[in-house]
Short mmCIF file of C-alpha atoms in Angstrom, two decimals:
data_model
loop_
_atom_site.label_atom_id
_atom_site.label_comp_id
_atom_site.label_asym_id
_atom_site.label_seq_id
_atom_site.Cartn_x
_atom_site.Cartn_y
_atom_site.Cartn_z
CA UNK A 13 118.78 96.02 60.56
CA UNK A 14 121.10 98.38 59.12
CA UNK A 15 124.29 98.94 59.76
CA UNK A 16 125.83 101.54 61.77
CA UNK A 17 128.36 103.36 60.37
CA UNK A 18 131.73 103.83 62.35
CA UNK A 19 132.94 107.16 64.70
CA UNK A 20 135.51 108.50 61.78
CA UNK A 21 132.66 107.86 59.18
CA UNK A 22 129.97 109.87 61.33
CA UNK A 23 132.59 112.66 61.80
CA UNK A 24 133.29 113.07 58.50
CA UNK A 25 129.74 113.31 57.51
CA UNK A 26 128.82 116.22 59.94
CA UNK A 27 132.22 117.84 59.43
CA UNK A 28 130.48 118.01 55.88
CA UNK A 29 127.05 119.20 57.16
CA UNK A 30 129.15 122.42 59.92
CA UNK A 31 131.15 123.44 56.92
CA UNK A 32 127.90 123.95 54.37
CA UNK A 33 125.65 124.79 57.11
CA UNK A 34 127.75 126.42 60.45
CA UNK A 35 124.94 127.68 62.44
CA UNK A 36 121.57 125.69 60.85
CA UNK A 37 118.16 127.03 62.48
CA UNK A 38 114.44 125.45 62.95
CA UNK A 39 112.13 126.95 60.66
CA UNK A 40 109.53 127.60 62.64
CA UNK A 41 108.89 131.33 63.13
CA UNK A 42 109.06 132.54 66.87
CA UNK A 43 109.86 135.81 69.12
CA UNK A 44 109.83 133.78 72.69
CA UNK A 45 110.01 130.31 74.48
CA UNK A 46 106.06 130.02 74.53
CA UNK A 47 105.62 130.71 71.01
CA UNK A 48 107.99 128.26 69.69
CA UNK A 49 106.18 125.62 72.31
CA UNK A 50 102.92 126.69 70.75
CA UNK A 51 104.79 126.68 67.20
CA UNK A 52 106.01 123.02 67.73
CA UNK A 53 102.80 122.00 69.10
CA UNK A 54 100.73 123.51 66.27
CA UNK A 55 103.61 121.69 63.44
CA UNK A 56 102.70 117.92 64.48
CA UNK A 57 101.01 116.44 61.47
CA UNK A 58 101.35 119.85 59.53
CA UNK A 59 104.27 121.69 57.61
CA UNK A 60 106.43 124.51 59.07
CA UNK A 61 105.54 126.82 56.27
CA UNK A 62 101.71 126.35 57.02
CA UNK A 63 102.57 126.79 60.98
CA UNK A 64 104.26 130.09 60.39
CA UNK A 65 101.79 131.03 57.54
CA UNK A 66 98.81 130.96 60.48
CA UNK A 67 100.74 131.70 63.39
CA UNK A 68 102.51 135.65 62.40
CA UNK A 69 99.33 137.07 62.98
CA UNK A 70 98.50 135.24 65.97
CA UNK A 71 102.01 135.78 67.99
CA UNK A 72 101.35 139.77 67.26
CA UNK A 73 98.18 139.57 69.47
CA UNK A 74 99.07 136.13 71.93
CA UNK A 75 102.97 136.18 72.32
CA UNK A 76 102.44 134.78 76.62
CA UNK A 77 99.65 132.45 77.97
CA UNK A 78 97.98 135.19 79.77
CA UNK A 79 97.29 136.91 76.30
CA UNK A 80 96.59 133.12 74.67
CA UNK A 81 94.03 133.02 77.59
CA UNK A 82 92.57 136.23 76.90
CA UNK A 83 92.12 135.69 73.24
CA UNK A 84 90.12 132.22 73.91
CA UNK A 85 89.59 129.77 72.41
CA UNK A 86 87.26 130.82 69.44
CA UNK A 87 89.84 133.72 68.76
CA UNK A 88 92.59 130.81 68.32
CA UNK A 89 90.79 128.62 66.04
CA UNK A 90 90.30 131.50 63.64
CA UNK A 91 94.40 132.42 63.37
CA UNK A 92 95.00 128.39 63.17
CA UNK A 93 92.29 126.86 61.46
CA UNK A 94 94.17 126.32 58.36
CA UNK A 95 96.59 123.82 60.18
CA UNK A 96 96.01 120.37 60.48
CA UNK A 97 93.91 119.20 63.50
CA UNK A 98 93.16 122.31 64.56
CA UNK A 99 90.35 122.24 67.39
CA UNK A 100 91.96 119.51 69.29
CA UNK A 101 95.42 121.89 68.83
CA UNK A 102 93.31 124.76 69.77
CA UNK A 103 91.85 122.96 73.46
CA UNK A 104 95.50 122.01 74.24
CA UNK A 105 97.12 125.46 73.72
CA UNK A 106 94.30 126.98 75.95
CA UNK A 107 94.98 124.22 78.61
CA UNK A 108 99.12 124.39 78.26
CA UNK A 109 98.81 128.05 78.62
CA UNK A 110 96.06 127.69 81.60
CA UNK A 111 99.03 125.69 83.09
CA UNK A 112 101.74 127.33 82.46
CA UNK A 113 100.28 130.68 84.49
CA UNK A 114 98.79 128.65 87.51
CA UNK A 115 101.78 126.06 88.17
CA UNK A 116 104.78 127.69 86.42
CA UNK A 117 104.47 131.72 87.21
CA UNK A 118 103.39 132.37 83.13
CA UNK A 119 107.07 130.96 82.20
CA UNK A 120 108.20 128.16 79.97
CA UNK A 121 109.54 125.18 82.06
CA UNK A 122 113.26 124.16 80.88
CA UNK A 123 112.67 120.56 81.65
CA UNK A 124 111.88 117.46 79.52
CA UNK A 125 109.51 116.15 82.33
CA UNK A 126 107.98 119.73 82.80
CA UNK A 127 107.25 120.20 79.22
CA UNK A 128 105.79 116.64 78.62
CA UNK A 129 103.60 117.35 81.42
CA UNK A 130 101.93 119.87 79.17
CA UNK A 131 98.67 118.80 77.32
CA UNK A 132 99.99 118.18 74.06
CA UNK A 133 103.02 118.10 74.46
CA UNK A 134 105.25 114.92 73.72
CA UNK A 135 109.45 114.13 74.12
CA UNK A 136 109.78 115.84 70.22
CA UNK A 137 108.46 118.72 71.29
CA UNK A 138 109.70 118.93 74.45
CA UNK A 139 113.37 118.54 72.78
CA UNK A 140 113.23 121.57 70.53
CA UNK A 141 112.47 123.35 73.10
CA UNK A 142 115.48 122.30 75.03
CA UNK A 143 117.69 122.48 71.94
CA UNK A 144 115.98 125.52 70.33
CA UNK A 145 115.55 127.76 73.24
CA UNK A 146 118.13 126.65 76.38
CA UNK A 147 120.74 125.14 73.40
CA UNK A 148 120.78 121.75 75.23
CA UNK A 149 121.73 118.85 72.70
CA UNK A 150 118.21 117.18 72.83
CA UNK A 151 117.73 115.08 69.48
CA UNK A 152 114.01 116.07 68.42
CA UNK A 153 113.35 112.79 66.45
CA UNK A 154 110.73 113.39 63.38
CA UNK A 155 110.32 111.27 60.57
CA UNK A 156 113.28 112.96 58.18
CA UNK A 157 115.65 112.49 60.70
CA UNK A 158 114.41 108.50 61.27
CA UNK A 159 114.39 107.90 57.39
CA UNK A 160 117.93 109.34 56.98
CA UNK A 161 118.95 108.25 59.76
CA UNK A 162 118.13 104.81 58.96
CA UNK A 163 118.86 105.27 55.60
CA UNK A 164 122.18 106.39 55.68
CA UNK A 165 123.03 104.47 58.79
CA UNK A 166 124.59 107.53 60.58
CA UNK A 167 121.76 107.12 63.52
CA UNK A 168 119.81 103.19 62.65
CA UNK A 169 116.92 101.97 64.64
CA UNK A 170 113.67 100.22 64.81
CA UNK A 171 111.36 103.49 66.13
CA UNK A 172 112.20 106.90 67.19
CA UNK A 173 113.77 106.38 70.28
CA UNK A 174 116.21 104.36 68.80
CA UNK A 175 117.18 106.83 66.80
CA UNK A 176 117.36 109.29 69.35
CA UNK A 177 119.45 107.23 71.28
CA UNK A 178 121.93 105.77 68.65
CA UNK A 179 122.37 110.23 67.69
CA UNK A 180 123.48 110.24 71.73
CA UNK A 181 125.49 107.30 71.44
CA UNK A 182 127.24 107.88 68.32
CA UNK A 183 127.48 111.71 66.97
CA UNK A 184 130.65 112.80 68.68
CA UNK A 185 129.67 115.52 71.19
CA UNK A 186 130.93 118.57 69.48
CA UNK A 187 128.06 118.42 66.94
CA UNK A 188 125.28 117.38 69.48
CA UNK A 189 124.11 120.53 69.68
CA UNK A 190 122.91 121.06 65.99
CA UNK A 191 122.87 117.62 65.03
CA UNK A 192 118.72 116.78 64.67
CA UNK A 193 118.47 120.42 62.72
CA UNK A 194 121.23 118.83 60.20
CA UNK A 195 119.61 115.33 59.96
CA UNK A 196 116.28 117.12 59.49
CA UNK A 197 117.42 120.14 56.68
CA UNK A 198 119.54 116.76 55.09
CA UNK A 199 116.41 115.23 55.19
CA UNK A 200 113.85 117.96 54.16
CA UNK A 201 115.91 119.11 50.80
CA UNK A 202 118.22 116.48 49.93
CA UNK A 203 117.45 112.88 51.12
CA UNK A 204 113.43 113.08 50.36
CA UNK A 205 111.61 109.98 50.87
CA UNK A 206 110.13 109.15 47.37
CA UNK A 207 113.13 111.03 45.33
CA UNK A 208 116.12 111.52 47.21
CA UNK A 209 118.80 113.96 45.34
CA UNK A 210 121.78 111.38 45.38
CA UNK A 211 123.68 113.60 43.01
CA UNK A 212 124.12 116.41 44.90
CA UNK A 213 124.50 114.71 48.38
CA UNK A 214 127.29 116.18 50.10
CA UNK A 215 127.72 112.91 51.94
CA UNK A 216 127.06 110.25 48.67
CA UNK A 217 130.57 108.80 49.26
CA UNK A 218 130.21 108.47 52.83
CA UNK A 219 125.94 107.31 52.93
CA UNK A 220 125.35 103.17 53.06
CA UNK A 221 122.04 103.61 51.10
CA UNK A 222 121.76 101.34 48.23
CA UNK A 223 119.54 102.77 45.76
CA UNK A 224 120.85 105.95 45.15
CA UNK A 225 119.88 107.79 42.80
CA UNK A 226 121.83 109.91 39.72
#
């Protein structure tokens, strides 16, 4: 297991990651809380960029469920179909939104049970909502955030939830808030799985990993 690195350590690392980064924001493209549900729906399995590639035309004509409803099925699959798994992405939009007018009054739920009620819908998702949209300090746990987190030993543990909990348990609380969009930029440009960029890590001094690179 790897070791977890102490309170002063952690602080010092996101100290780092506020002072390069204040304010960091998702990357997925939305105008409302149902299109970034949709938008983090459509991204599992699939890239951001390729998300917001298919979904700018489709948020100009379905931006609510009623208008997701209206457009159908069919007229979904044709904005998304370049995104990974799209049919079965397709079927649980249409039923989320079917939901979200008959049991919710057309509005976004700001629950974590509410929104993992949703077809399709699973805790990740359901946290950047919550952290995106209401700005509650969910930790939306994807696999950049479990390999530096692991790696690094700012957040350790054996599957995703143990992740998410050891970023609860051990980030201090004043950078809760944008902690996973941190882990997950850290992870996206800097500490990549096959190459990481050691030698311009902001954190190298601070990071436990033991293969760094030059």
């Amino acid at each position: 297991m790897v070791q977890q690195l102490d309170y002063h350590t952690i602080r010092a690392i996101f100290s780092r990651f506020q002072a390069a980064e204040p304010e960091p924001r998702g990357e997925l493209e939305h105008v409302n809380a149902y299109t970034l549900l949709v938008a983090v729906a459509l991204s599992a399995q699939a890239t951001d960029v390729g998300v917001n590639r298919a979904t700018r035309a489709l948020f100009q004509v379905a931006d609510t469920p009623q208008k997701m409803v209206d457009l159908g099925e069919d007229g979904l699959i044709e904005h998304i179909r370049t995104i990974g798994l799209y049919r079965n992405k397709a079927k649980n939009v249409m039923k989320l939104s079917r939901i979200l007018i008959e049991e919710h009054g057309g509005e976004v739920p700001n629950s974590r049970a509410a929104l993992q009620s949703l077809p399709g819908v699973g805790r990740k998702t359901a946290n950047v909502v919550l952290n995106m949209w209401w700005h509650y300090p969910a930790q939306a746990v994807d696999t950049h955030i479990f390999r530096v987190g692991n790696r690094t030993g700012i957040c350790p543990g054996r599957d995703v939830a143990a992740v998410e909990r050891a970023i609860e348990d051990h980030v201090p609380v004043d950078f809760q808030q944008h902690a996973h969009h941190w882990l997950i930029l850290h992870g996206r440009y800097t500490c990549k799985a096959r190459k990481p960029m050691c030698g311009t890590c902001l954190i190298r001094d601070l990071c436990i990993f033991e293969d760094k690179t030059l």
